[in-house]
Coordinates of C-alpha atoms in Angstrom, one line a residue:
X1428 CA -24.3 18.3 4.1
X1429 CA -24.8 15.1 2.7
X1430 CA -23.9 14.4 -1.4
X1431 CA -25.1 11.2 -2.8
X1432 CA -23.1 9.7 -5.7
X1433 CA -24.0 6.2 -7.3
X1434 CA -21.3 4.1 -9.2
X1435 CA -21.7 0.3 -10.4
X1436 CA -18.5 -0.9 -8.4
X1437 CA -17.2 1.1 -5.0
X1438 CA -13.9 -0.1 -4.0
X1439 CA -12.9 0.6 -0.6
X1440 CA -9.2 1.4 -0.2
X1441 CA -6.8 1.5 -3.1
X1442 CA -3.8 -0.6 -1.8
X1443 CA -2.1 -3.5 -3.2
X1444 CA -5.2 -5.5 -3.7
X1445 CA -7.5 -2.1 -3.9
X1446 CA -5.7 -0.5 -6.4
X1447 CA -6.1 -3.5 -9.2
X1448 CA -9.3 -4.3 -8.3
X1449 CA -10.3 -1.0 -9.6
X1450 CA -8.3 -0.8 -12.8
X1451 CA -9.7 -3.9 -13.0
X1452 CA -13.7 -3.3 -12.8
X1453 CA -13.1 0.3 -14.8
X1454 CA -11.5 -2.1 -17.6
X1455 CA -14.4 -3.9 -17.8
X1456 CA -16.1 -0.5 -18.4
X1457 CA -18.2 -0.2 -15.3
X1458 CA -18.3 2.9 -13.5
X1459 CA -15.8 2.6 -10.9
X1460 CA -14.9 4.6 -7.4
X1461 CA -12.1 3.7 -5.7
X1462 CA -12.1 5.1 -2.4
X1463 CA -8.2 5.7 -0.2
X1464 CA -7.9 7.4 3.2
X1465 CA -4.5 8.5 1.9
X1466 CA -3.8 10.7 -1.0
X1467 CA -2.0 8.1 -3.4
X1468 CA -2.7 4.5 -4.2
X1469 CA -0.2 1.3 -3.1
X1470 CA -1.1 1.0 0.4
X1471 CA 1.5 -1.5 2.2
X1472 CA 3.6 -1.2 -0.6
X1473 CA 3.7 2.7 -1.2
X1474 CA 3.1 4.1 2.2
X1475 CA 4.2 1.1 4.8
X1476 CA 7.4 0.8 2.6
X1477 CA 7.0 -3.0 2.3
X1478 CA 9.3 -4.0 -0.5
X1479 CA 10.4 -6.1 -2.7
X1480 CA 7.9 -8.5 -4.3
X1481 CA 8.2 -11.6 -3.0
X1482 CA 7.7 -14.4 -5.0
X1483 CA 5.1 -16.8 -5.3
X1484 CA 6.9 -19.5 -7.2
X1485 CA 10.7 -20.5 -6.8
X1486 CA 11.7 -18.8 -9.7
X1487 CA 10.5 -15.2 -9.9
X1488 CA 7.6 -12.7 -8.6
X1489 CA 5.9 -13.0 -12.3
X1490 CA 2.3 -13.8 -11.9
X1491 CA 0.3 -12.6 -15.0
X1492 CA -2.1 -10.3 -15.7
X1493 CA -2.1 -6.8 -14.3
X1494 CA 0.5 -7.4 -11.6
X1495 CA 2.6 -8.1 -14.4
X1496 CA 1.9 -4.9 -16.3
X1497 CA 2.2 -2.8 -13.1
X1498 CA 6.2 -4.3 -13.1
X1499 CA 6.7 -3.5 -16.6
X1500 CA 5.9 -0.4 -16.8
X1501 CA 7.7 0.5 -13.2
X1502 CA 10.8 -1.4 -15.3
X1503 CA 10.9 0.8 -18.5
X1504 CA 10.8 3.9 -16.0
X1505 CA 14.0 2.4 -14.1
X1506 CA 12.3 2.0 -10.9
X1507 CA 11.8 -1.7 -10.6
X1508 CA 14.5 -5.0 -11.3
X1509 CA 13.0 -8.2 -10.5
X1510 CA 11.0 -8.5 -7.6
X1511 CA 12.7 -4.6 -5.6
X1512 CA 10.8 -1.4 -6.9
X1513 CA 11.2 2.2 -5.8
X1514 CA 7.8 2.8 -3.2
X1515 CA 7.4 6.0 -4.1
X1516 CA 7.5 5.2 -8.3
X1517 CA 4.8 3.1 -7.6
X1518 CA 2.1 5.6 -6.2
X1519 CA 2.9 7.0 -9.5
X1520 CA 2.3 4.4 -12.1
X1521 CA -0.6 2.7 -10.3
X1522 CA -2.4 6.4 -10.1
X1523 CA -1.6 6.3 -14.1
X1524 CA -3.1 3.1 -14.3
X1525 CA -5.8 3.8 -12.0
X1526 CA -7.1 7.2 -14.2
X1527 CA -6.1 5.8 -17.7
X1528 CA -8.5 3.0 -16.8
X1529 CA -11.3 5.5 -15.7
X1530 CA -11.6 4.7 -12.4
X1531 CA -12.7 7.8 -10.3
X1532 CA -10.5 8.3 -7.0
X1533 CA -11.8 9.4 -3.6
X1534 CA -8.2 10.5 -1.7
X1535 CA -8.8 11.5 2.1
X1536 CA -11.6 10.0 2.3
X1537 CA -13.0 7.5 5.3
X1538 CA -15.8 5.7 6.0
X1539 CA -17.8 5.9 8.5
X1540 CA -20.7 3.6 8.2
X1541 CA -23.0 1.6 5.9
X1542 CA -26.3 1.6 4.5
X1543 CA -27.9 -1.4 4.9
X1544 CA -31.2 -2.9 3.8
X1545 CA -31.6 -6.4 5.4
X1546 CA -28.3 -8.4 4.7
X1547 CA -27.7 -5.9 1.2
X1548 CA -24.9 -3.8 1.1
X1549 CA -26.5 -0.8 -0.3
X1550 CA -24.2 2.3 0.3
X1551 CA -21.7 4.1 2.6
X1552 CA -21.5 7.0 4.8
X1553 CA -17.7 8.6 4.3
X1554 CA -16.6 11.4 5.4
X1555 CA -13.6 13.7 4.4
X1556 CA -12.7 17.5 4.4
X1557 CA -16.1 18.1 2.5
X1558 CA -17.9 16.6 5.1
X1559 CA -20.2 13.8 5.5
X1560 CA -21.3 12.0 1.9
X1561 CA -23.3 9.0 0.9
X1562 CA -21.8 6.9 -1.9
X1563 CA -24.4 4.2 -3.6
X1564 CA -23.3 1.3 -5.3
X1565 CA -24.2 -2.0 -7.2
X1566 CA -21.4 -3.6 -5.9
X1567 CA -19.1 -3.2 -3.0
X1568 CA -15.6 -4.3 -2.9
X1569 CA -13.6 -4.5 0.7
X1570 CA -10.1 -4.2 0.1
X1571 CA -9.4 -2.3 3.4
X1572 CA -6.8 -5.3 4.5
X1573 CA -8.7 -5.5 7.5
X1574 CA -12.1 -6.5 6.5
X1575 CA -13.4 -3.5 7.9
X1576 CA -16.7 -3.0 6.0
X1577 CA -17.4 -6.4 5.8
X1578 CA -17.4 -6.3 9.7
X1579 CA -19.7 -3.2 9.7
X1580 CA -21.8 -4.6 7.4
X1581 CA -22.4 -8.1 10.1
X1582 CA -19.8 -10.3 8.1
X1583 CA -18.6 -13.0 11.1
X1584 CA -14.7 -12.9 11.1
X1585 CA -11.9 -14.4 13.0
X1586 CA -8.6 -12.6 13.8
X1587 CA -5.3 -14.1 15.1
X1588 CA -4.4 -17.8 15.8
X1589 CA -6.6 -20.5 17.5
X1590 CA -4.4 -20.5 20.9
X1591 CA -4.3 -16.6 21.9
X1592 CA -5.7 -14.7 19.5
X1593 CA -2.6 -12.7 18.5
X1594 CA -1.5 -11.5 15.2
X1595 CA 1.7 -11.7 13.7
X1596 CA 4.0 -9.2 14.6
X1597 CA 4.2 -5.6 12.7
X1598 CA 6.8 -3.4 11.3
X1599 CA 7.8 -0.2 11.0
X1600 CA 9.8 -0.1 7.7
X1601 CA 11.9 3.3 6.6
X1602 CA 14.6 4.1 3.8
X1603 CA 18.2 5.7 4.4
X1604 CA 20.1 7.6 1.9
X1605 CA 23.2 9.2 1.2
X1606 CA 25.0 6.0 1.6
X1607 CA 28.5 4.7 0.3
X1608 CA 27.1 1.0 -1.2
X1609 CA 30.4 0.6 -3.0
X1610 CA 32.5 0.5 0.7
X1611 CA 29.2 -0.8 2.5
X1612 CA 29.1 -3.5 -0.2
X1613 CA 33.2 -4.4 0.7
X1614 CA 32.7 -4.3 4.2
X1615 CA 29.9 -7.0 3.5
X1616 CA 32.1 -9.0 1.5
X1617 CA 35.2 -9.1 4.3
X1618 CA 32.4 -10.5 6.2
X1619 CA 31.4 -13.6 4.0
X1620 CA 28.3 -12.1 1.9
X1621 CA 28.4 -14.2 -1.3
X1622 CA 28.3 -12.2 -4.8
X1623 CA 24.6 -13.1 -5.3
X1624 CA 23.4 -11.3 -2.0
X1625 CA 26.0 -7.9 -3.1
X1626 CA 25.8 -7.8 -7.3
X1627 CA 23.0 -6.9 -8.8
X1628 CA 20.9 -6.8 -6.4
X1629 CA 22.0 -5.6 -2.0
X1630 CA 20.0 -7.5 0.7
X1631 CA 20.7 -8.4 3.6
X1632 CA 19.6 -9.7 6.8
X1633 CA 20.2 -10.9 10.7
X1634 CA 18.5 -12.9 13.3
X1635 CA 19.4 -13.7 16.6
X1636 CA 20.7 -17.1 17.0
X1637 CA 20.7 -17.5 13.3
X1638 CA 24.3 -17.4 13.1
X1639 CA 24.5 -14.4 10.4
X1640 CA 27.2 -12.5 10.0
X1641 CA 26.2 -9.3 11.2
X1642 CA 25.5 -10.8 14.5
X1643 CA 28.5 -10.3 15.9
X1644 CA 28.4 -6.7 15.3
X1645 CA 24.8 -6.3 16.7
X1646 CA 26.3 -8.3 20.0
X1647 CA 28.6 -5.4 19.6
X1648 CA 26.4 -2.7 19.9
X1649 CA 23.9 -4.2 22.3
X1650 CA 26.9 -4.6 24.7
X1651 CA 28.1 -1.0 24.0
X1652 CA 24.5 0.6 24.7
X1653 CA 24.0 1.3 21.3
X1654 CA 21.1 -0.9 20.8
X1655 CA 18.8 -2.9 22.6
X1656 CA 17.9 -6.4 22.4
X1657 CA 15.0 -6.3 21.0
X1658 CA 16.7 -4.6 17.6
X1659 CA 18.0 -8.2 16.5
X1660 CA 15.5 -9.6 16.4
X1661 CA 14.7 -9.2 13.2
X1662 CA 16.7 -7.0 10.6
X1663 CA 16.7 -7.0 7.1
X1664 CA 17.5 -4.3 4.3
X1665 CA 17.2 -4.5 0.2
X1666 CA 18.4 -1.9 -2.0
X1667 CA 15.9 0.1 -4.4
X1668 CA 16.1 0.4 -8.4
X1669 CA 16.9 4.1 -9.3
X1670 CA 18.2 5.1 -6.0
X1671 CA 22.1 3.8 -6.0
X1672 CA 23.0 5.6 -2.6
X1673 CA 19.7 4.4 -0.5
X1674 CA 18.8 1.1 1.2
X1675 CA 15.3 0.2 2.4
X1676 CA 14.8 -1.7 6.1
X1677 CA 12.1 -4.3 7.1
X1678 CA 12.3 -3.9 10.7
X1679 CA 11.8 -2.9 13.5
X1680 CA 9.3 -5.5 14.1
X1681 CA 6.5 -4.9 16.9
X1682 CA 5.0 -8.2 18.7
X1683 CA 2.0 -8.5 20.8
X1684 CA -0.2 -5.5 19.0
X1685 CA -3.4 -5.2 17.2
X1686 CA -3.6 -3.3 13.5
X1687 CA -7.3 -3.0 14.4
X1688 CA -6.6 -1.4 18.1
X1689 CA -5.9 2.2 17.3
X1690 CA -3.3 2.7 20.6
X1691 CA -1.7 -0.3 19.7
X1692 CA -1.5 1.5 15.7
X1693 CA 0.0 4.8 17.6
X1694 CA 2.1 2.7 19.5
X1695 CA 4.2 1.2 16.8
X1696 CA 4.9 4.6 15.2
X1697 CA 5.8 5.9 18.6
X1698 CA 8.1 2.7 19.6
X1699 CA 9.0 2.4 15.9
X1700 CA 10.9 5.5 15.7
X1701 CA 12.6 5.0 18.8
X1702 CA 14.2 2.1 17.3
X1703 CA 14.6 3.7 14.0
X1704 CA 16.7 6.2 15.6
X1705 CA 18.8 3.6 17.0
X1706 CA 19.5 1.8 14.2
X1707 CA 20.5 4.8 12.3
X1708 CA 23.0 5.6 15.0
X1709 CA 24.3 2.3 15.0
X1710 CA 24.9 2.1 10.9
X1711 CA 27.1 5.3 11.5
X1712 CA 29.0 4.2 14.4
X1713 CA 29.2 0.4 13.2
X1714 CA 28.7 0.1 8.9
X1715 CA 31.5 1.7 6.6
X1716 CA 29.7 3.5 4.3
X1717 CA 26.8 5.0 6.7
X1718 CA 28.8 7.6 8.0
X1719 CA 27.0 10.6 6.5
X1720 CA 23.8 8.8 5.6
X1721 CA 20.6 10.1 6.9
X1722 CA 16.8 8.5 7.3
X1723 CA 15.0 9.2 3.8
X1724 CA 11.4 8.5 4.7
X1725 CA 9.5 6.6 7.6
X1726 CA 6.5 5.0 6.4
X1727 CA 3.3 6.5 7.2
X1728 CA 1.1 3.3 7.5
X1729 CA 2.7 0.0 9.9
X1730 CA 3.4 -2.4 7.7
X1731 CA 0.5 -5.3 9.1
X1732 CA 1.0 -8.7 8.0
X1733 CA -2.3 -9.9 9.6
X1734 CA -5.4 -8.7 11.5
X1735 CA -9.1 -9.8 10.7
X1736 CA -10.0 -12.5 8.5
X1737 CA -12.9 -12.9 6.7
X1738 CA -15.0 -16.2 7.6
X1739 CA -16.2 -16.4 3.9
X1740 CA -18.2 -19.3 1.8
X1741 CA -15.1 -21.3 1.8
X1742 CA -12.0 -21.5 4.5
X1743 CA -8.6 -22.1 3.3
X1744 CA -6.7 -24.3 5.7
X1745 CA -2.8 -25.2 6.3
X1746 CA -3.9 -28.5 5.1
X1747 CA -5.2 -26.8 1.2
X1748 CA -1.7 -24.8 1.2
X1749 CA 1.1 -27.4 1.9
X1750 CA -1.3 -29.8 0.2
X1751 CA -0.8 -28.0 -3.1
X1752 CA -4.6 -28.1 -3.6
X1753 CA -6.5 -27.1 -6.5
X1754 CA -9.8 -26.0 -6.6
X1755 CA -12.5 -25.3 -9.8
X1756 CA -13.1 -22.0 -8.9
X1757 CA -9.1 -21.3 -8.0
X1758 CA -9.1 -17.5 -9.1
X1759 CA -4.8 -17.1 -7.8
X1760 CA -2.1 -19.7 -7.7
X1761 CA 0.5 -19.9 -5.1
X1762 CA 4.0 -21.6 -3.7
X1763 CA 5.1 -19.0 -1.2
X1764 CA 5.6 -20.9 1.9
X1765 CA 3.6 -20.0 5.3
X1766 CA 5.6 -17.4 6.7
X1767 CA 4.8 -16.4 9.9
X1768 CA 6.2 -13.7 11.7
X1769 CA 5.9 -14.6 15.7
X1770 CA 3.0 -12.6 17.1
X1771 CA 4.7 -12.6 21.0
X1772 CA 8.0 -11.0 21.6
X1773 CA 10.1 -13.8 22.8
X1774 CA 13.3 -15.0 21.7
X1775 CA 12.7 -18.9 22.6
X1776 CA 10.7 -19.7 19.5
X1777 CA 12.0 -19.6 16.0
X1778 CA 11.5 -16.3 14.4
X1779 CA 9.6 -17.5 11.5
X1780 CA 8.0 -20.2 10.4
X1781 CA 8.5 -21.3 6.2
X1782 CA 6.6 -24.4 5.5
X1783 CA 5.4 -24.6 2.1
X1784 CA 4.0 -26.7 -1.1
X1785 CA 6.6 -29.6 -2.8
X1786 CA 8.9 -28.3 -5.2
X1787 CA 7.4 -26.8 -8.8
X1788 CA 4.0 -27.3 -7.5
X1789 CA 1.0 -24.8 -6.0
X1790 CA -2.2 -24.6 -4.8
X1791 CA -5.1 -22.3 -5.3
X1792 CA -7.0 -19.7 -3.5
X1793 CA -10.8 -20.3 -4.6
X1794 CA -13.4 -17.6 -5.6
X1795 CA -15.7 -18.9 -2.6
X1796 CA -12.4 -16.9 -0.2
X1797 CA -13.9 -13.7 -1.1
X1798 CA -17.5 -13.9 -0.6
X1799 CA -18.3 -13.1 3.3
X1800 CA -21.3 -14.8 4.5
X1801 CA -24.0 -13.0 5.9
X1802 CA -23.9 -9.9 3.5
X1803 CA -25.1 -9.8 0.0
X1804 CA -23.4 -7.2 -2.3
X1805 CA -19.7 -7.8 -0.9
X1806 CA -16.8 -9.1 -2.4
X1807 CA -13.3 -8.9 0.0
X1808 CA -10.1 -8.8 -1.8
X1809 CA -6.1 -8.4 0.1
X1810 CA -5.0 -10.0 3.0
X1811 CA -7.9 -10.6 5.2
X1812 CA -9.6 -13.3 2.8
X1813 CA -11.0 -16.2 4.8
X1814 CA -8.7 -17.8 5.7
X1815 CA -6.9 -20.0 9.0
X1816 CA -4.3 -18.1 10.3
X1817 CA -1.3 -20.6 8.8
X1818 CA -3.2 -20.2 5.4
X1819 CA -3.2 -16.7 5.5
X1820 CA 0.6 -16.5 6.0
X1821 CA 0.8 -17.8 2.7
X1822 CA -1.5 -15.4 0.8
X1823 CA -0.6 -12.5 2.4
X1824 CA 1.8 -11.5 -0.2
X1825 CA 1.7 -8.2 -2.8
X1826 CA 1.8 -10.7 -5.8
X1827 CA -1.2 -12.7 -4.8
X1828 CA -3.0 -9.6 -3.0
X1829 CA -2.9 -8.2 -6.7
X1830 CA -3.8 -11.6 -8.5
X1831 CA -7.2 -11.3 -5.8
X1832 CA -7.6 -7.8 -6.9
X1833 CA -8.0 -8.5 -10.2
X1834 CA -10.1 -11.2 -9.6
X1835 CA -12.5 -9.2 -7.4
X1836 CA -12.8 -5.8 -9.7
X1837 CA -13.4 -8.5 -12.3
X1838 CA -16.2 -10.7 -10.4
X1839 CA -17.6 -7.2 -9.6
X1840 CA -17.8 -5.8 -12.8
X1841 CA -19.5 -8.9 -14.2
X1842 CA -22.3 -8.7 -11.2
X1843 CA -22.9 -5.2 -12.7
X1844 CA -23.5 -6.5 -16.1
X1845 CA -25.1 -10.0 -15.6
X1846 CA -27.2 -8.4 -12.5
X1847 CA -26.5 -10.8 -9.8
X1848 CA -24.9 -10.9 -6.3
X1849 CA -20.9 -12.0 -6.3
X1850 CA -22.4 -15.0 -4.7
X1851 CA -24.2 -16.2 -7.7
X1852 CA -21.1 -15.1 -10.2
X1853 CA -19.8 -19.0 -11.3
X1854 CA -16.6 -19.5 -10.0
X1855 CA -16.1 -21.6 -12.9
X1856 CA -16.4 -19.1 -15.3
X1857 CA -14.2 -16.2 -13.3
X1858 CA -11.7 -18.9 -12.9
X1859 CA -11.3 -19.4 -17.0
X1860 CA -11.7 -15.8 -17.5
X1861 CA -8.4 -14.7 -15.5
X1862 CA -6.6 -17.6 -17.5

């Protein structure tokens, strides 16, 4: 049975970037869908786990605007402190947000198609337990990470870097409780952690080859059958505001796999809990302070760092990024370095890859990033901006997902009223508006 509904602004999938961009447009007092295959907003952050914040600047993961009113009101509920925040808080507040605003949600919902008329974006085809439903709108906004209506609607894109086509590798985060931190934090401290990585706030991590001081006790356990190889290669861990016995892990990481490839998506959660349930066996046998602690939650989306990227109106390069370069229609500023998370599973490479802007400077995404060419009607927010792969390591971070959030609800919202495709919105104009 199909159900037609019409709305000024569709927004399809309410994650990091999602989620803002439809406060943002409701705000602006167009009517506003926000359309989630899951039953809570957040995405990446809320259901892959993928905390904390990192920041954009040197100094802190402040970026203005509603990003910066989503922290504030997760502080005054004593669920974030600085850039770490409590996952599950957050599908909390930005649903508050989201409803305060007047944005009407669509949980559970897929979609399965688009309407087209020539190169217009005129509607969608979801579907959900109700069935099969067509949802009109003026304006569309992709904000699926993965450019996915863009590429049903005929939007060209481009997807992993220039020499093989891989992404960067994806993880599979999770959260352990019921976990001494006050002996955890001592045995860190015997080991050489410095008082800034143990008070106020616990992180931690280790790389092979990287000389950290866990690395000795990984050896340990690879040599004792414990774990595998593979587990150090990356390993990190950050504590979370308003949980004082539970830790949350960025890892394990899975190389050489496709967020768009659906048996490459089953195989992470498959291969990712085989590793979970090493490393849980391993902080019992090998971290004081683990002994009785249990896994807390897996997340229920793999946390994907890159897939499909937009080839929009305007490419941002390596050379725009480390360049610090400013542009007139700049609608998000950032200095987080390109961070690139080795897409083949080899240990011969370095790990990462940080190369970033000069110190106290930035540069700017511009407006032109989110328009797709080839389809009218579209604006596409998050992660999968056009972009070159190196650029996109950059952006691809919550702060500045949010920042192009807000930035797309907004651009939408003023199509609506001033009646024109995002393409003919002035740049200009957006750009002095989010100031």
């Amino acid at each position: 049975m199909m159900i037609s509904e019409r709305f000024d602004v569709v927004v399809i999938g309410g994650g990091t970037a999602g989620s803002v961009a439809g406060i943002a447009s409701a705000r602006e007092g167009v009517k506003t869908l926000i359309i989630e295959q899951y039953g809570f907003l957040g995405g990446s952050a809320t259901g892959a786990l993928v905390t904390p914040l990192m920041k954009w600047n040197e100094s802190d993961c402040s970026i203005g605007g509603i990003s910066d009113e989503i922290n504030r009101r997760m502080e005054l509920l004593g669920y974030q402190e600085g850039p770490f925040f409590d996952p599950e808080m957050l599908k909390y507040v930005l649903e508050e947000m989201a409803v305060e605003s007047g944005v009407d949600l669509l949980y559970h919902t897929y979609v399965r198609d688009v309407i087209m008329e020539g190169q217009s974006l005129k509607g969608l085809i979801v579907q959900n337990k109700s069935g099969i439903q067509e949802i009109y709108g003026d304006i569309f906004i992709d904000a699926t990470g993965d450019g996915d209506i863009a590429v049903m609607a005929g939007a060209p894109f481009k997807q992993g870097r220039e020499e093989d086509g891989l992404n960067q590798a994806m993880s599979l985060r999770f959260v352990v409780g019921h976990i001494d931190l006050v002996r955890f934090r001592m045995f860190l401290k015997d080991l050489g952690y410095e008082e800034k990585q143990l008070y106020p706030f616990l992180e931690g991590s280790m790389l092979w080859g990287r000389q950290d001081k866990l690395e000795p006790i990984f050896r340990k356990a690879v040599e004792d059958g414990i774990l595998l190889e593979e587990d150090g290669d990356y390993f990190q861990f950050f504590f979370i505001p308003g949980k004082p016995d539970q830790l949350s892990f960025n890892c394990p990481r899975i190389s050489g796999r496709y967020s768009t490839d659906i048996k490459d998506l089953t195989f992470a959660q498959v291969y990712g809990k085989k590793a979970i349930m090493r490393l849980i066996t391993f902080f019992r046998k090998y971290f004081p302070g683990f002994e009785e602690s249990y896994i807390v939650s897996t997340a229920v989306m793999v946390g994907v760092r890159e897939s499909r990227r937009i080839v929009g109106e305007y490419i941002l390069t390596y050379e725009d990024v480390i360049g610090g370069r400013k542009f007139p229609d700049g609608v998000a500023r950032n200095a987080y370095p390109v961070d690139i998370h080795k897409p083949k599973p080899d240990r011969i490479k370095p790990s990462t890859l940080l190369v970033g802007v000069k110190s106290g400077d930035y540069y700017e995404i511009p407006y032109r990033c989110l328009i797709p060419k080839k389809v009218d009607n579209l604006i596409v927010t998050g992660r999968c901006i056009s972009a070159t792969f190196e650029a996109q390591a950059s952006l691809r971070i919550q702060v500045i997902c949010r920042k192009l959030g807000e930035a797309a609800g907004i651009a939408g919202s003023l199509c609506v009223k001033e009646k024109k495709s995002p393409r003919e919105i002035n740049g200009e104009s957006l750009k002095e508006r989010l100031l």
